[in-house]
Amino acid sequence: AQSVTQLDSQVPVFEEAPVELRCNYSSSVSVYLFWYVQYPNQGLQLLLKYLSGSTLVKGINGFEAEFNKSQTSFHLRKPSVHISDTAEYFCAVSEISGGYNKLIFGAGTRLAVHP
Amino acid sequence: ETGVTQSPTHLIKTRGQQVTLRCSSQSGHNTVSWYQQALGQGPQFIFQYYREEENGRGNFPPRFSGLQFPNYSSELNVNALELDDSALYLCASSLTGGGYGYTFGSGTRLTVV
């Protein structure tokens, strides 16, 4: 079974600074990778996804992620964060098993942007 | 294009009771998945429905069951509630399989006392 490791449980950062949220996955076969954001008391919103093709994926709200197959990583980056980016971020990998598809999530990284 | 809607948003139940949570999938999506998110954790896959049949299940006991209706909406039923069932329950819809991504609802916060 696949697994996802988010290397930082919390990341504090000042407003307008760059940020990187790290994610590693276990599978060495073809994967679909996702980053979701969860604001307090809300569901999950898709930030971006990697299905195939270019390893640099651009998403909403200025976020981007780079797929690195050799390092089995899919780190999320933003060059300049805003207070409004304060939220929980989840990395997920799509696993195909028994003819159906499910998402395996990491434990999450809490991004706290300070003024 | 409507998103995924879940009801109710919050619910308090007593241990041993039964609960039904509801989900309307995004227009055009034929697959519904349910996830449990305990406090401070990532979502965990409960099960998936496609064409009104359960086609995949995670590591959850049989007291967690579901339904999918012809309009692709879905229900999650939990019997004999336990305190550890307290969590945010998320519904996600997708086109067949979900490999291209899921659309999540805002969730139902279930508290078991």
Coordinates of N, CA, C and O in Angstrom, one line a residue, chain A residues 11-108:
Chain A
V11 N 4.5 24.9 9.8 CA 5.4 25.7 9.2 C 5.0 27.2 9.4 O 4.0 27.6 8.9
P12 N 5.7 27.9 10.3 CA 5.5 29.3 10.5 C 6.3 30.1 9.5 O 7.4 29.8 9.2
V13 N 5.7 31.2 9.0 CA 6.4 32.0 8.0 C 5.8 33.4 8.1 O 4.7 33.6 8.5
F14 N 6.7 34.4 7.8 CA 6.2 35.8 7.8 C 5.5 36.1 6.4 O 5.9 35.5 5.4
E15 N 4.6 37.0 6.5 CA 3.9 37.5 5.3 C 4.9 37.9 4.2 O 5.9 38.6 4.6
E16 N 4.7 37.6 3.0 CA 5.5 38.0 1.8 C 6.8 37.2 1.7 O 7.5 37.3 0.7
A17 N 7.0 36.3 2.6 CA 8.2 35.4 2.5 C 7.8 34.2 1.6 O 6.6 33.8 1.5
P18 N 8.8 33.5 1.1 CA 8.5 32.2 0.3 C 8.3 31.1 1.3 O 8.8 31.1 2.4
V19 N 7.6 30.0 0.8 CA 7.4 28.9 1.6 C 7.5 27.6 0.8 O 7.2 27.6 -0.4
E20 N 7.9 26.5 1.4 CA 7.9 25.2 0.8 C 7.3 24.2 1.8 O 7.8 24.1 2.9
L21 N 6.3 23.5 1.4 CA 5.7 22.4 2.2 C 6.1 21.1 1.5 O 5.9 20.9 0.4
R22 N 6.8 20.2 2.3 CA 7.4 19.0 1.8 C 6.5 17.8 1.8 O 5.8 17.6 2.8
C23 N 6.5 17.0 0.8 CA 5.7 15.8 0.7 C 6.5 14.7 0.0 O 7.1 14.9 -1.1
N24 N 6.6 13.5 0.6 CA 7.2 12.4 0.0 C 6.1 11.2 -0.1 O 5.3 11.1 0.9
Y25 N 6.2 10.5 -1.1 CA 5.2 9.3 -1.3 C 6.1 8.1 -1.5 O 7.2 8.1 -1.8
S26 N 5.4 6.9 -1.3 CA 6.1 5.7 -1.2 C 6.2 4.9 -2.5 O 7.1 4.1 -2.7
S27 N 5.3 5.2 -3.4 CA 5.2 4.3 -4.6 C 6.2 4.7 -5.6 O 6.6 5.8 -5.8
S28 N 6.8 3.7 -6.3 CA 7.7 3.9 -7.4 C 7.0 3.8 -8.8 O 7.7 4.0 -9.8
V29 N 5.8 3.4 -8.8 CA 5.1 3.2 -10.1 C 4.4 4.6 -10.4 O 4.4 5.5 -9.7
S30 N 3.8 4.6 -11.6 CA 3.1 5.8 -12.0 C 2.0 6.2 -11.0 O 1.3 5.4 -10.5
V31 N 2.0 7.5 -10.6 CA 1.1 8.0 -9.6 C 0.5 9.3 -10.1 O 1.0 10.0 -10.9
Y32 N -0.7 9.5 -9.5 CA -1.3 10.8 -9.6 C -1.1 11.5 -8.2 O -1.4 10.8 -7.2
L33 N -0.7 12.7 -8.2 CA -0.4 13.4 -6.9 C -1.3 14.7 -6.8 O -1.5 15.4 -7.8
F34 N -1.7 15.0 -5.6 CA -2.5 16.1 -5.4 C -2.1 16.9 -4.1 O -1.5 16.3 -3.2
W35 N -2.4 18.2 -4.1 CA -2.3 19.0 -2.9 C -3.7 19.6 -2.7 O -4.3 20.2 -3.7
Y36 N -4.2 19.5 -1.5 CA -5.4 20.1 -1.1 C -5.2 21.1 0.1 O -4.3 20.9 0.9
V37 N -6.0 22.1 0.2 CA -6.0 23.1 1.3 C -7.3 23.0 2.0 O -8.4 22.8 1.4
Q38 N -7.2 23.1 3.3 CA -8.4 23.1 4.2 C -8.3 24.3 5.1 O -7.5 24.4 6.0
Y39 N -9.3 25.2 4.9 CA -9.4 26.3 5.8 C -10.2 25.9 7.0 O -11.0 24.9 7.0
P40 N -10.1 26.6 8.2 CA -10.8 26.2 9.4 C -12.3 25.9 9.2 O -13.0 26.7 8.5
N41 N -12.7 24.8 9.7 CA -14.1 24.4 9.7 C -14.7 24.3 8.2 O -15.9 24.5 8.0
Q42 N -13.8 23.9 7.3 CA -14.2 23.7 5.9 C -13.8 22.4 5.4 O -13.0 21.7 6.0
G43 N -14.2 22.1 4.2 CA -13.8 20.9 3.5 C -12.5 21.1 2.8 O -11.7 22.1 3.0
L44 N -12.1 20.2 1.9 CA -10.9 20.3 1.1 C -11.1 20.9 -0.2 O -12.0 20.6 -0.9
Q45 N -10.1 21.8 -0.6 CA -10.1 22.5 -1.9 C -8.9 22.1 -2.6 O -7.8 22.1 -2.1
L46 N -9.1 21.7 -3.9 CA -7.9 21.2 -4.7 C -7.1 22.4 -5.1 O -7.6 23.4 -5.6
L47 N -5.8 22.4 -4.7 CA -4.8 23.4 -5.1 C -4.2 23.1 -6.5 O -4.1 24.0 -7.3
L48 N -3.8 21.9 -6.7 CA -3.2 21.5 -7.9 C -3.0 20.0 -8.0 O -3.2 19.3 -6.9
K49 N -2.7 19.4 -9.1 CA -2.6 18.0 -9.3 C -1.6 17.7 -10.4 O -1.4 18.5 -11.3
Y50 N -0.9 16.6 -10.2 CA 0.0 16.1 -11.2 C -0.5 14.8 -11.7 O -0.7 13.8 -10.9
L51 N -0.7 14.7 -13.0 CA -1.2 13.5 -13.6 C -0.1 12.9 -14.5 O 0.1 11.7 -14.6
S52 N 0.5 13.7 -15.3 CA 1.6 13.3 -16.2 C 2.1 14.6 -16.9 O 1.6 15.7 -16.6
G53 N 3.2 14.4 -17.7 CA 3.7 15.6 -18.4 C 4.7 16.4 -17.6 O 5.5 15.9 -16.9
S54 N 4.6 17.7 -17.7 CA 5.6 18.6 -17.1 C 5.6 18.4 -15.6 O 4.6 18.2 -14.9
T55 N 6.8 18.3 -15.1 CA 7.0 18.0 -13.7 C 6.7 19.2 -12.8 O 6.5 19.1 -11.6
L56 N 6.6 20.4 -13.4 CA 6.3 21.6 -12.6 C 4.8 21.9 -12.9 O 4.4 22.2 -14.0
V57 N 4.0 21.9 -11.8 CA 2.6 22.0 -11.9 C 2.2 23.3 -11.2 O 2.6 23.6 -10.1
K58 N 1.4 24.1 -11.9 CA 0.9 25.4 -11.3 C -0.5 25.2 -10.9 O -1.3 24.6 -11.6
G59 N -0.8 25.8 -9.7 CA -2.2 25.7 -9.2 C -2.8 27.0 -9.0 O -2.4 28.1 -9.5
I60 N -3.8 27.0 -8.1 CA -4.5 28.2 -7.8 C -3.8 29.0 -6.7 O -3.0 28.5 -6.0
N61 N -4.2 30.3 -6.6 CA -3.6 31.1 -5.5 C -2.1 31.3 -5.5 O -1.5 31.5 -4.5
G62 N -1.5 31.1 -6.7 CA -0.1 31.3 -6.8 C 0.8 30.1 -6.4 O 2.0 30.3 -6.3
F63 N 0.2 29.0 -6.0 CA 1.0 27.8 -5.6 C 1.5 27.0 -6.8 O 0.8 27.0 -7.8
E64 N 2.6 26.4 -6.6 CA 3.1 25.4 -7.6 C 3.8 24.3 -6.9 O 4.1 24.4 -5.7
A65 N 3.9 23.2 -7.6 CA 4.6 22.0 -7.0 C 5.4 21.3 -8.1 O 5.1 21.4 -9.3
E66 N 6.5 20.7 -7.6 CA 7.4 20.0 -8.5 C 7.4 18.5 -8.2 O 7.7 18.1 -7.1
F67 N 7.1 17.7 -9.3 CA 7.1 16.3 -9.2 C 8.5 15.8 -9.4 O 9.1 16.1 -10.4
N68 N 9.1 15.0 -8.5 CA 10.4 14.5 -8.6 C 10.4 13.0 -8.4 O 10.3 12.5 -7.3
K69 N 10.4 12.3 -9.6 CA 10.2 10.8 -9.5 C 11.4 10.1 -8.8 O 11.1 9.2 -8.0
S70 N 12.6 10.6 -9.0 CA 13.7 9.9 -8.4 C 13.7 10.0 -6.9 O 14.2 9.1 -6.2
Q71 N 13.2 11.1 -6.4 CA 13.2 11.4 -5.0 C 11.8 11.1 -4.4 O 11.6 11.3 -3.2
T72 N 10.9 10.6 -5.2 CA 9.5 10.4 -4.8 C 9.0 11.5 -4.0 O 8.5 11.3 -2.9
S73 N 9.1 12.7 -4.5 CA 8.7 13.9 -3.8 C 7.7 14.8 -4.6 O 7.8 14.7 -5.8
F74 N 7.0 15.6 -3.9 CA 6.0 16.5 -4.6 C 5.8 17.7 -3.7 O 4.8 17.8 -3.0
H75 N 6.9 18.5 -3.6 CA 6.9 19.6 -2.7 C 6.0 20.8 -3.2 O 6.1 21.1 -4.4
L76 N 5.4 21.5 -2.3 CA 4.5 22.6 -2.7 C 5.2 23.9 -2.4 O 5.8 24.0 -1.3
R77 N 5.2 24.9 -3.3 CA 5.9 26.1 -3.0 C 5.0 27.3 -3.4 O 4.1 27.2 -4.2
K78 N 5.3 28.4 -2.7 CA 4.7 29.7 -3.1 C 5.8 30.8 -2.8 O 6.4 30.8 -1.8
P79 N 6.0 31.6 -3.8 CA 7.1 32.6 -3.7 C 6.9 33.7 -2.7 O 7.8 34.3 -2.1
S80 N 5.6 34.0 -2.4 CA 5.3 35.1 -1.5 C 3.9 34.8 -0.9 O 2.9 34.8 -1.6
V81 N 3.9 34.5 0.4 CA 2.6 34.1 1.1 C 1.9 35.3 1.6 O 2.5 36.4 1.9
H82 N 0.6 35.1 1.8 CA -0.3 36.1 2.4 C -0.9 35.6 3.6 O -1.0 34.4 3.9
I83 N -1.4 36.5 4.5 CA -2.1 36.1 5.7 C -3.2 35.1 5.4 O -3.4 34.1 6.1
S84 N -3.9 35.3 4.3 CA -5.0 34.4 3.9 C -4.6 33.0 3.5 O -5.5 32.1 3.4
D85 N -3.3 32.8 3.4 CA -2.8 31.4 3.1 C -2.8 30.5 4.3 O -2.5 29.3 4.2
T86 N -3.0 31.1 5.5 CA -3.0 30.3 6.7 C -4.1 29.3 6.7 O -5.3 29.6 6.5
A87 N -3.7 28.0 6.7 CA -4.6 26.9 6.6 C -3.8 25.6 6.8 O -2.6 25.6 7.0
E88 N -4.5 24.5 6.7 CA -3.9 23.1 6.7 C -3.8 22.7 5.3 O -4.7 22.8 4.5
Y89 N -2.6 22.1 4.9 CA -2.4 21.6 3.6 C -2.1 20.1 3.6 O -1.3 19.6 4.4
F90 N -2.8 19.4 2.7 CA -2.7 18.0 2.6 C -2.2 17.6 1.3 O -2.7 18.0 0.2
C91 N -1.2 16.7 1.3 CA -0.6 16.1 0.1 C -1.3 14.7 0.0 O -1.6 14.0 1.0
A92 N -1.7 14.3 -1.2 CA -2.3 13.0 -1.4 C -1.9 12.3 -2.7 O -1.5 13.0 -3.6
V93 N -1.9 11.0 -2.6 CA -1.5 10.2 -3.8 C -2.8 9.3 -4.1 O -3.5 8.9 -3.2
S94 N -3.0 9.1 -5.4 CA -4.1 8.3 -5.8 C -3.6 6.9 -6.0 O -2.6 6.6 -6.6
E95 N -4.3 6.0 -5.3 CA -4.0 4.6 -5.3 C -5.1 3.8 -6.0 O -6.2 3.9 -5.7
I96 N -4.7 3.0 -7.0 CA -5.6 2.1 -7.7 C -5.5 0.7 -7.1 O -4.4 0.1 -7.1
S97 N -6.6 0.2 -6.6 CA -6.6 -1.1 -5.9 C -7.9 -1.8 -6.2 O -9.0 -1.2 -5.9
G98 N -7.9 -3.1 -6.6 CA -9.1 -3.8 -6.8 C -10.1 -3.2 -7.7 O -11.3 -3.4 -7.6
G99 N -9.6 -2.4 -8.7 CA -10.5 -1.8 -9.7 C -11.1 -0.5 -9.3 O -12.0 0.0 -10.0
Y100 N -10.7 0.0 -8.2 CA -11.2 1.3 -7.8 C -10.1 2.2 -7.4 O -9.0 1.8 -7.1
N101 N -10.3 3.5 -7.3 CA -9.3 4.5 -7.0 C -9.6 5.2 -5.7 O -10.8 5.6 -5.5
K102 N -8.6 5.4 -4.9 CA -8.8 6.1 -3.6 C -7.6 7.0 -3.4 O -6.6 6.9 -4.0
L103 N -7.8 8.0 -2.5 CA -6.8 8.9 -2.2 C -6.2 8.5 -0.8 O -6.9 8.2 0.1
I104 N -4.9 8.5 -0.8 CA -4.1 8.3 0.5 C -3.5 9.7 0.8 O -2.8 10.3 0.1
F105 N -3.9 10.2 2.0 CA -3.5 11.5 2.5 C -2.3 11.4 3.4 O -2.2 10.5 4.2
G106 N -1.5 12.5 3.4 CA -0.6 12.7 4.5 C -1.3 13.3 5.7 O -2.5 13.5 5.7
A107 N -0.5 13.4 6.8 CA -1.1 13.9 8.0 C -1.4 15.4 8.1 O -2.1 15.9 9.0
G108 N -0.9 16.1 7.0 CA -1.2 17.5 6.9 C 0.0 18.4 7.5 O 0.8 18.0 8.3

